[in-house]
Short mmCIF file of C-alpha atoms and ligand atoms in Angstrom, two decimals:
data_model
loop_
_atom_site.label_atom_id
_atom_site.label_comp_id
_atom_site.label_asym_id
_atom_site.label_seq_id
_atom_site.Cartn_x
_atom_site.Cartn_y
_atom_site.Cartn_z
CA MET A 26 12.53 -29.32 -0.26
CA SER A 27 9.95 -31.98 1.77
CA GLU A 28 6.52 -32.19 0.72
CA ASP A 29 5.51 -31.33 4.20
CA VAL A 30 7.38 -27.97 4.18
CA LYS A 31 4.70 -24.94 2.66
CA LYS A 32 7.39 -22.31 1.74
CA GLY A 33 5.80 -18.78 1.52
CA LEU A 34 2.51 -20.61 2.97
CA LEU A 35 1.41 -21.10 -0.59
CA GLY A 36 -2.21 -22.52 -0.68
CA ILE A 37 -2.53 -22.88 3.27
CA VAL A 38 -5.67 -20.96 5.05
CA VAL A 39 -4.82 -19.76 8.34
CA ASP A 40 -7.81 -17.72 9.30
CA GLU A 41 -11.57 -16.57 8.66
CA THR A 42 -12.07 -12.70 7.86
CA THR A 43 -14.56 -10.90 7.09
CA ILE A 44 -13.29 -7.74 5.68
CA SER A 45 -12.72 -8.72 2.38
CA GLN A 46 -12.66 -11.76 -0.32
CA VAL A 47 -10.29 -12.12 -3.67
CA MET A 48 -11.58 -14.35 -5.76
CA PRO A 49 -9.55 -15.17 -8.52
CA ASP A 50 -11.12 -17.52 -10.75
CA ILE A 51 -13.41 -14.95 -11.52
CA ASN A 52 -11.68 -12.14 -11.42
CA SER A 53 -13.36 -10.55 -8.26
CA LEU A 54 -12.81 -8.77 -4.96
CA THR A 55 -14.75 -7.51 -2.78
CA TYR A 56 -14.56 -5.35 0.48
CA ARG A 57 -17.36 -6.07 3.59
CA GLY A 58 -19.35 -7.82 0.24
CA TYR A 59 -19.16 -5.00 -1.88
CA ALA A 60 -17.70 -5.41 -5.36
CA VAL A 61 -14.33 -2.81 -5.74
CA GLN A 62 -15.02 -1.75 -8.90
CA ASP A 63 -18.59 -0.73 -7.60
CA LEU A 64 -17.44 0.90 -4.94
CA CYS A 65 -15.03 3.04 -7.15
CA GLU A 66 -17.83 3.97 -9.25
CA LYS A 67 -20.50 5.01 -6.32
CA CYS A 68 -18.24 5.89 -3.33
CA SER A 69 -15.32 8.41 -2.39
CA PHE A 70 -12.62 7.21 -0.82
CA GLU A 71 -14.03 8.04 2.93
CA GLU A 72 -17.15 5.85 2.60
CA VAL A 73 -14.89 3.26 1.14
CA ALA A 74 -12.64 3.71 4.59
CA TYR A 75 -15.60 4.08 6.74
CA LEU A 76 -17.04 0.52 5.25
CA ILE A 77 -13.83 -0.83 6.05
CA LEU A 78 -13.22 -0.04 9.39
CA ASN A 79 -16.91 0.08 10.53
CA LYS A 80 -18.34 -3.03 8.30
CA GLU A 81 -20.46 -1.13 6.94
CA LEU A 82 -21.08 1.76 4.41
CA PRO A 83 -21.77 5.07 6.02
CA ASN A 84 -25.15 7.25 5.31
CA LYS A 85 -25.18 10.92 5.28
CA SER A 86 -24.63 11.53 8.89
CA GLN A 87 -22.29 8.80 9.54
CA LEU A 88 -20.57 9.96 7.10
CA LYS A 89 -20.32 13.69 8.14
CA LYS A 90 -19.37 12.62 11.94
CA PHE A 91 -16.47 10.42 10.26
CA LYS A 92 -15.15 13.22 8.11
CA LYS A 93 -15.01 15.91 11.35
CA GLU A 94 -13.28 12.94 13.18
CA LEU A 95 -10.81 13.16 10.76
CA ASP A 96 -10.35 16.72 10.50
CA VAL A 97 -9.92 17.20 13.77
CA ASN A 98 -7.21 14.28 13.78
CA ARG A 99 -4.84 15.60 11.05
CA SER A 100 -2.89 17.72 12.92
CA ILE A 101 0.26 16.34 14.46
CA THR A 102 2.34 17.64 17.41
CA ILE A 103 4.78 19.90 17.23
CA ASN A 104 7.24 17.65 18.47
CA LEU A 105 6.38 14.58 15.26
CA ARG A 106 7.02 17.74 12.88
CA GLU A 107 10.32 18.73 14.48
CA ILE A 108 10.97 14.81 14.13
CA VAL A 109 10.53 14.34 10.57
CA LYS A 110 11.80 18.27 9.58
CA HIS A 111 15.41 16.37 11.48
CA MET A 112 14.93 13.22 9.48
CA PRO A 113 18.06 12.48 6.75
CA LYS A 114 16.47 13.75 3.41
CA ARG A 115 18.16 11.11 2.11
CA ALA A 116 16.27 8.51 3.97
CA HIS A 117 13.30 6.74 2.45
CA PRO A 118 9.80 8.07 2.28
CA MET A 119 9.16 4.46 3.74
CA ASP A 120 11.25 4.62 6.45
CA VAL A 121 9.83 7.61 7.61
CA ALA A 122 6.37 6.42 7.25
CA ARG A 123 7.51 3.33 9.39
CA THR A 124 9.23 5.48 11.78
CA VAL A 125 6.19 8.49 11.86
CA VAL A 126 3.77 5.71 13.02
CA SER A 127 6.19 4.17 15.57
CA VAL A 128 6.54 7.98 17.65
CA MET A 129 2.52 8.28 17.13
CA GLY A 130 2.56 5.35 19.18
CA LEU A 131 5.08 7.11 21.70
CA GLU A 132 2.56 9.93 21.83
CA ASP A 133 -0.85 8.36 21.71
CA LYS A 134 -2.68 8.39 25.36
CA ASP A 135 -4.19 4.94 24.52
CA THR A 136 -0.90 2.81 23.26
CA SER A 137 -1.17 0.13 25.55
CA ASN A 138 -5.17 -0.14 25.43
CA ASN A 139 -6.24 -2.58 23.00
CA SER A 140 -10.08 -2.34 23.56
CA PRO A 141 -12.14 -2.12 20.52
CA GLN A 142 -13.27 1.09 20.97
CA ALA A 143 -9.77 2.42 21.96
CA ASN A 144 -8.41 0.42 18.64
CA MET A 145 -10.82 2.48 16.78
CA ARG A 146 -10.03 5.74 18.51
CA LYS A 147 -5.76 4.86 17.37
CA ALA A 148 -7.04 3.48 13.82
CA ILE A 149 -8.84 6.75 13.30
CA ARG A 150 -5.59 8.81 14.74
CA ILE A 151 -3.48 7.08 12.40
CA PHE A 152 -5.26 7.14 9.20
CA ALA A 153 -5.72 10.77 9.76
CA LYS A 154 -2.37 11.64 10.76
CA THR A 155 0.25 9.53 8.87
CA PRO A 156 -0.60 11.78 5.34
CA THR A 157 0.19 14.90 7.76
CA ALA A 158 3.53 13.62 8.74
CA MET A 159 4.38 12.27 5.20
CA ALA A 160 2.93 15.28 3.63
CA ALA A 161 5.70 17.41 6.10
CA PHE A 162 8.39 14.97 4.90
CA PHE A 163 7.46 15.48 1.17
CA ARG A 164 8.13 19.65 1.67
CA THR A 165 11.08 19.08 4.57
CA ARG A 166 13.25 17.76 2.04
CA LYS A 167 13.11 20.19 -0.23
CA GLY A 168 13.64 22.94 1.74
CA LYS A 169 10.28 23.97 1.43
CA LYS A 170 7.86 24.70 4.59
CA VAL A 171 5.63 22.65 5.87
CA ILE A 172 1.98 23.13 4.65
CA PRO A 173 -0.72 22.15 7.78
CA PRO A 174 -4.10 20.40 7.19
CA LYS A 175 -6.79 22.36 6.25
CA LYS A 176 -10.48 21.76 7.69
CA GLY A 177 -12.75 21.01 5.29
CA LEU A 178 -10.83 19.42 2.21
CA GLY A 179 -11.39 15.42 1.70
CA PHE A 180 -8.61 13.06 2.27
CA SER A 181 -7.11 13.12 -1.07
CA GLU A 182 -7.97 16.85 -1.36
CA ASN A 183 -5.78 17.67 1.64
CA PHE A 184 -2.54 15.07 1.06
CA PHE A 185 -2.74 17.48 -2.43
CA TYR A 186 -2.43 20.76 -0.39
CA MET A 187 -0.39 19.88 1.80
CA CYS A 188 2.01 18.52 -1.14
CA PHE A 189 1.72 21.16 -3.63
CA GLY A 190 -0.01 23.87 -1.61
CA LYS A 191 -3.11 23.73 -3.98
CA LEU A 192 -5.63 21.83 -5.40
CA PRO A 193 -5.03 19.77 -8.94
CA ASN A 194 -8.80 19.22 -10.97
CA LYS A 195 -11.22 17.63 -9.88
CA GLU A 196 -10.50 14.54 -12.39
CA ILE A 197 -7.03 14.24 -10.46
CA ILE A 198 -8.71 14.16 -7.06
CA LYS A 199 -11.26 11.28 -8.88
CA ALA A 200 -7.95 9.01 -9.89
CA PHE A 201 -5.90 9.52 -6.43
CA ASP A 202 -9.09 8.60 -4.98
CA ILE A 203 -9.84 6.00 -7.09
CA SER A 204 -6.02 4.55 -6.29
CA LEU A 205 -6.64 4.84 -2.77
CA ILE A 206 -10.16 2.49 -2.78
CA LEU A 207 -7.98 -0.49 -4.67
CA TYR A 208 -5.18 -0.06 -2.33
CA ALA A 209 -7.18 0.05 0.82
CA GLU A 210 -7.41 -3.51 1.38
CA HIS A 211 -6.59 -6.71 0.10
CA SER A 212 -7.26 -10.13 2.67
CA PHE A 213 -3.76 -11.81 4.31
CA ASN A 214 -1.35 -10.60 1.81
CA VAL A 215 1.88 -10.19 3.10
CA SER A 216 2.05 -6.56 4.87
CA THR A 217 -1.21 -7.56 6.69
CA PHE A 218 -0.74 -11.05 7.82
CA THR A 219 2.52 -9.46 8.91
CA ALA A 220 0.36 -6.90 11.52
CA ARG A 221 -1.88 -9.98 12.08
CA THR A 222 1.02 -11.72 13.74
CA ILE A 223 2.36 -8.70 15.28
CA THR A 224 -1.45 -8.51 16.87
CA SER A 225 -1.40 -12.09 17.72
CA SER A 226 0.82 -11.81 20.67
CA LEU A 227 -0.99 -9.07 22.16
CA SER A 228 0.79 -6.27 20.91
CA ASP A 229 -0.53 -2.84 20.08
CA ILE A 230 -1.82 -1.18 16.98
CA HIS A 231 1.02 0.91 16.18
CA SER A 232 3.30 -1.97 16.88
CA ALA A 233 1.43 -3.99 14.27
CA ILE A 234 1.01 -0.86 11.29
CA THR A 235 4.69 -0.28 11.75
CA GLY A 236 5.70 -3.69 11.08
CA ALA A 237 3.43 -4.05 7.93
CA ILE A 238 4.93 -0.80 7.01
CA GLY A 239 8.50 -2.51 6.81
CA SER A 240 6.92 -5.75 4.70
CA LEU A 241 5.01 -3.32 2.55
CA LYS A 242 8.11 -1.75 1.68
CA GLY A 243 9.51 -4.91 -0.33
CA PRO A 244 9.46 -4.76 -4.10
CA LEU A 245 7.59 -7.94 -3.99
CA HIS A 246 4.78 -6.10 -2.34
CA GLY A 247 3.78 -2.73 -2.55
CA GLY A 248 7.46 -1.68 -3.39
CA ALA A 249 6.53 -2.69 -6.85
CA ASN A 250 4.98 0.43 -7.86
CA GLU A 251 7.84 2.74 -7.75
CA GLU A 252 9.97 -0.05 -9.45
CA VAL A 253 7.95 0.47 -12.17
CA MET A 254 8.65 3.96 -12.35
CA ASN A 255 12.07 3.33 -12.39
CA MET A 256 11.39 0.65 -14.77
CA MET A 257 10.40 3.10 -17.72
CA ASN A 258 12.90 5.59 -17.06
CA LYS A 259 15.08 3.13 -17.50
CA ILE A 260 13.38 2.79 -20.64
CA LYS A 261 13.23 5.95 -21.31
CA LYS A 262 11.03 6.47 -24.50
CA PRO A 263 8.68 4.27 -26.37
CA GLU A 264 10.73 3.22 -29.12
CA ASN A 265 12.70 1.32 -26.43
CA ALA A 266 10.44 -0.38 -25.11
CA PHE A 267 10.17 -3.81 -27.10
CA THR A 268 13.64 -4.30 -27.03
CA TRP A 269 13.93 -4.01 -23.60
CA ILE A 270 11.27 -5.40 -22.16
CA ASN A 271 12.12 -8.51 -24.60
CA ASN A 272 15.77 -8.27 -23.53
CA ALA A 273 14.61 -8.42 -19.66
CA LEU A 274 12.79 -11.88 -20.29
CA ASP A 275 15.65 -13.44 -22.32
CA LYS A 276 17.76 -12.83 -19.47
CA LYS A 277 15.14 -14.07 -17.02
CA GLU A 278 14.38 -10.42 -14.64
CA VAL A 279 11.41 -10.49 -12.64
CA VAL A 280 9.15 -7.35 -14.21
CA MET A 281 7.65 -5.31 -11.30
CA GLY A 282 4.23 -4.58 -11.90
CA PHE A 283 3.30 -8.14 -13.24
CA GLY A 284 1.98 -11.02 -11.24
CA HIS A 285 0.70 -11.83 -8.27
CA ARG A 286 0.22 -14.64 -5.87
CA VAL A 287 -3.40 -15.00 -5.94
CA TYR A 288 -4.14 -13.72 -9.30
CA LYS A 289 -2.48 -15.81 -12.30
CA LYS A 290 -5.65 -14.76 -14.75
CA GLY A 291 -5.34 -10.80 -13.83
CA ASP A 292 -6.00 -8.02 -11.13
CA SER A 293 -9.17 -7.84 -10.27
CA ARG A 294 -8.18 -4.16 -9.81
CA VAL A 295 -6.59 -3.22 -13.49
CA PRO A 296 -9.17 -2.57 -15.48
CA THR A 297 -10.19 0.37 -13.13
CA MET A 298 -6.99 1.78 -12.12
CA GLU A 299 -5.77 1.61 -15.79
CA LYS A 300 -8.79 3.25 -16.71
CA TYR A 301 -7.74 6.34 -14.54
CA PHE A 302 -4.50 5.87 -15.83
CA LYS A 303 -4.83 6.81 -19.39
CA LYS A 304 -7.26 9.94 -18.32
CA ILE A 305 -4.69 11.69 -15.91
CA SER A 306 -2.68 11.04 -19.28
CA LYS A 307 -5.10 12.02 -21.33
CA ILE A 308 -5.19 15.22 -19.32
CA LYS A 309 -1.45 15.38 -18.76
CA ASN A 310 -0.73 15.42 -22.61
CA ASP A 311 1.74 12.63 -22.18
CA LYS A 312 3.23 10.78 -24.95
CA LYS A 313 5.84 8.52 -23.47
CA PHE A 314 4.19 6.65 -20.43
CA ASN A 315 1.11 5.86 -22.10
CA LYS A 316 2.60 4.03 -25.07
CA ILE A 317 5.21 2.39 -22.79
CA TYR A 318 2.94 0.70 -20.46
CA ASP A 319 1.11 -0.80 -23.33
CA ILE A 320 4.47 -2.45 -25.60
CA VAL A 321 5.66 -3.65 -21.89
CA LYS A 322 2.19 -4.85 -21.08
CA LYS A 323 1.60 -6.75 -24.81
CA VAL A 324 5.05 -8.22 -24.96
CA MET A 325 4.53 -9.91 -21.05
CA MET A 326 1.30 -11.15 -21.58
CA ASP A 327 1.79 -12.45 -25.22
CA LYS A 328 5.55 -13.83 -24.08
CA LYS A 329 4.81 -14.84 -21.07
CA ASP A 330 1.12 -14.90 -20.47
CA ILE A 331 1.46 -12.85 -16.98
CA HIS A 332 -0.90 -9.85 -16.75
CA PRO A 333 -0.19 -6.46 -14.71
CA ASN A 334 -0.90 -6.44 -11.19
CA VAL A 335 -2.18 -2.89 -9.80
CA ASP A 336 0.92 -1.16 -8.88
CA TYR A 337 1.91 -1.30 -12.59
CA PRO A 338 -0.82 1.59 -13.59
CA THR A 339 -0.44 3.77 -10.27
CA GLY A 340 3.23 3.90 -10.63
CA PRO A 341 3.51 5.94 -13.94
CA MET A 342 -0.21 7.80 -13.22
CA TYR A 343 1.42 8.92 -9.58
CA HIS A 344 4.04 10.55 -11.81
CA LEU A 345 2.46 12.13 -14.22
CA MET A 346 0.40 13.65 -10.86
CA GLY A 347 3.61 15.18 -9.41
CA PHE A 348 4.85 12.78 -6.46
CA ASP A 349 8.72 11.90 -6.68
CA THR A 350 8.57 8.12 -7.33
CA ASP A 351 9.95 7.49 -4.06
CA PHE A 352 6.47 8.55 -2.79
CA PHE A 353 4.44 6.15 -4.03
CA THR A 354 4.76 3.24 -1.32
CA PRO A 355 3.96 5.17 0.86
CA ILE A 356 0.75 6.51 -0.59
CA PHE A 357 -0.26 2.90 -0.72
CA VAL A 358 0.44 3.10 3.09
CA LEU A 359 -2.13 6.11 3.48
CA SER A 360 -4.54 3.83 1.74
CA ARG A 361 -3.83 0.25 3.14
CA ILE A 362 -3.83 1.63 6.62
CA THR A 363 -7.69 1.27 6.71
CA GLY A 364 -7.47 -2.63 5.56
CA TRP A 365 -4.11 -3.04 8.12
CA SER A 366 -6.89 -1.34 11.19
CA ALA A 367 -9.35 -3.46 10.33
CA HIS A 368 -7.57 -6.76 10.46
CA ILE A 369 -5.76 -5.77 13.40
CA MET A 370 -9.27 -5.16 15.30
CA GLU A 371 -10.47 -8.15 13.48
CA GLN A 372 -7.86 -10.43 15.01
CA HIS A 373 -7.93 -8.67 18.75
CA ALA A 374 -11.53 -10.16 18.77
CA ALA A 375 -10.30 -13.44 18.21
CA ASN A 376 -7.05 -13.72 18.74
CA LYS A 377 -4.83 -17.21 18.37
CA LEU A 378 -0.83 -16.70 18.46
CA ILE A 379 0.52 -17.07 14.91
CA ARG A 380 3.23 -19.38 15.53
CA PRO A 381 4.19 -21.89 12.33
CA LEU A 382 6.08 -24.70 12.97
CA SER A 383 9.84 -25.57 10.92
CA LYS A 384 11.22 -28.47 9.81
CA TYR A 385 15.21 -28.75 10.97
CA SER A 386 17.08 -29.43 8.39
CA GLY A 387 20.43 -28.21 10.14
CA GLU A 388 23.50 -30.06 11.68
CA LYS A 389 22.66 -32.83 14.17
CA HIS A 390 23.43 -33.14 17.85
CA ARG A 391 27.06 -31.94 17.96
CA LYS A 392 29.41 -31.66 21.07
CA VAL A 393 30.92 -28.91 21.63
CA MET A 394 34.53 -28.10 21.60
CA LEU A 395 36.42 -25.88 24.06
CA LEU A 396 37.75 -22.78 22.57
CA ASN A 397 40.96 -24.06 22.85
CA GLN A 398 40.02 -27.31 21.27
CA ARG A 399 38.52 -25.20 18.10
N1 ACO B 406 8.12 -11.17 -13.99
C1 ACO B 406 8.98 -12.40 -14.16
N2 ACO B 406 8.19 -13.76 -14.59
C2 ACO B 406 7.63 -13.86 -13.27
C3 ACO B 406 6.74 -12.43 -12.75
C4 ACO B 406 7.59 -11.11 -12.97
N3 ACO B 406 6.91 -10.07 -12.56
N4 ACO B 406 6.11 -12.94 -11.97
C5 ACO B 406 6.65 -13.96 -12.10
N5 ACO B 406 6.96 -14.54 -12.85
C6 ACO B 406 7.30 -16.27 -13.11
C7 ACO B 406 8.52 -16.81 -12.45
O1 ACO B 406 9.97 -16.37 -12.77
C8 ACO B 406 8.02 -18.18 -12.45
O2 ACO B 406 8.39 -18.71 -13.66
P1 ACO B 406 9.08 -20.35 -13.52
O3 ACO B 406 8.03 -21.06 -12.58
O4 ACO B 406 10.05 -20.06 -15.16
O5 ACO B 406 10.37 -20.31 -12.47
C9 ACO B 406 6.39 -17.85 -12.57
O6 ACO B 406 6.30 -17.15 -13.02
C10 ACO B 406 5.53 -18.17 -11.31
O7 ACO B 406 6.24 -17.03 -10.40
P2 ACO B 406 6.12 -17.25 -8.85
O8 ACO B 406 7.27 -16.00 -8.77
O9 ACO B 406 6.73 -18.26 -8.14
O10 ACO B 406 5.15 -16.61 -8.55
P3 ACO B 406 4.74 -16.15 -6.90
O11 ACO B 406 3.04 -16.38 -7.10
O12 ACO B 406 5.76 -16.77 -5.84
O13 ACO B 406 5.17 -14.53 -6.96
C11 ACO B 406 5.19 -12.31 -7.10
C12 ACO B 406 4.27 -13.72 -6.98
C13 ACO B 406 6.19 -12.10 -5.70
C14 ACO B 406 4.35 -11.03 -6.91
C15 ACO B 406 5.43 -12.35 -8.35
O14 ACO B 406 4.51 -12.39 -9.76
C16 ACO B 406 6.79 -10.73 -8.83
O15 ACO B 406 7.70 -11.14 -8.41
N6 ACO B 406 5.77 -10.19 -9.44
C17 ACO B 406 6.77 -8.74 -9.25
C18 ACO B 406 6.72 -7.64 -8.44
C19 ACO B 406 5.65 -7.35 -8.26
O16 ACO B 406 5.24 -6.39 -9.16
N7 ACO B 406 4.89 -6.95 -6.79
C20 ACO B 406 3.54 -6.41 -6.40
C21 ACO B 406 2.54 -7.47 -6.44
S1 ACO B 406 1.10 -6.53 -6.13
C22 ACO B 406 0.83 -5.99 -4.88
O17 ACO B 406 1.91 -6.32 -3.92
C23 ACO B 406 0.35 -4.96 -4.71
#
């Protein structure tokens, strides 16, 4: 590969952003200048969502207004509910998420309006409605009745309520909220860059988020949280973990939930997420996943010096909370809609068509032979 080809855009700075900053050398991640760990300690997910979208943390009355806006916008149309009900039960929920955002684009009265005001209205609608549509699929594919959103419940509470018909204890809601805060935004990762690339042709927010969901689905990105769970299920019990992970490394397999393009000395989100995974493991009296988690992590660090990324603790935590494995990445979507939306608005505000170059390495100037001569 010639040196002037920057495969994977490795190390290339393509634009400026004021939304988040990843500082791998000091294991730091900030949203609008606030450290995520600090936000996790002091804020709810709604406050952080407001911050990402509006550039500042809300005061009490701004938060009240924002929560009311979410409440008002949570319901989905009968049309969308029917579409979700008729989706194949075996469909992957990420494909469902991609499709429901696309359908919302067909239904939204502002679809072709890319003004900042319309984009904010649409961002709030997508953010509020996607959990309702996904919870509907969570239930209908199991043959259960759809549960509509309940006014007055927070973002995380509502999602649990719509999926399970009841609320878990406050510690579970808190841990889920923390995972949403940590998943909300992460600079120019592949799905965000996809959203910005789509936006750069002056396309609309529904198209950009639909594309971003397709990008997040891959196991090298958001799909890793699902793959972590599949790996733990293959390992089956803690006694198998040491041999299993050593065999995988000997076979040069990629171990999901480990490694990162930017963080090489550890993912800044992991210590907080790991703390909450451990709490949930204790609450759920889990003897298995907690131990497998520790053994696999130790071998990866000792043998390869490769650190876990945020998908490693969220995988088993969502499982212990009762979510189906293929719903883990859609949960990531519910949160990342905030980051994507902020990036889409930032791109619209100072747009330049994203159009890199490629180095041609195919056949040189060939003459076309007529069909009967080939
Ligand atoms: N398991 C085993 N080996 C790994 C892993 C891993 N998870 N990650 C990196 N390595 C090894 C590579 O094999 C490579 O080794 P080599 O130099 O001997 O060939 C070396 O570490 C460098 O890895 P690259 O893949 O070149 O690093 P890159 O920055 O391109 O990849 C990536 C980052 C794609 C995330 C990679 O670490 C990976 O595939 N991880 C597993 C998938 C995953 O967990 N993704 C979630 C990312 S976080 C998120 O999206 C929220």
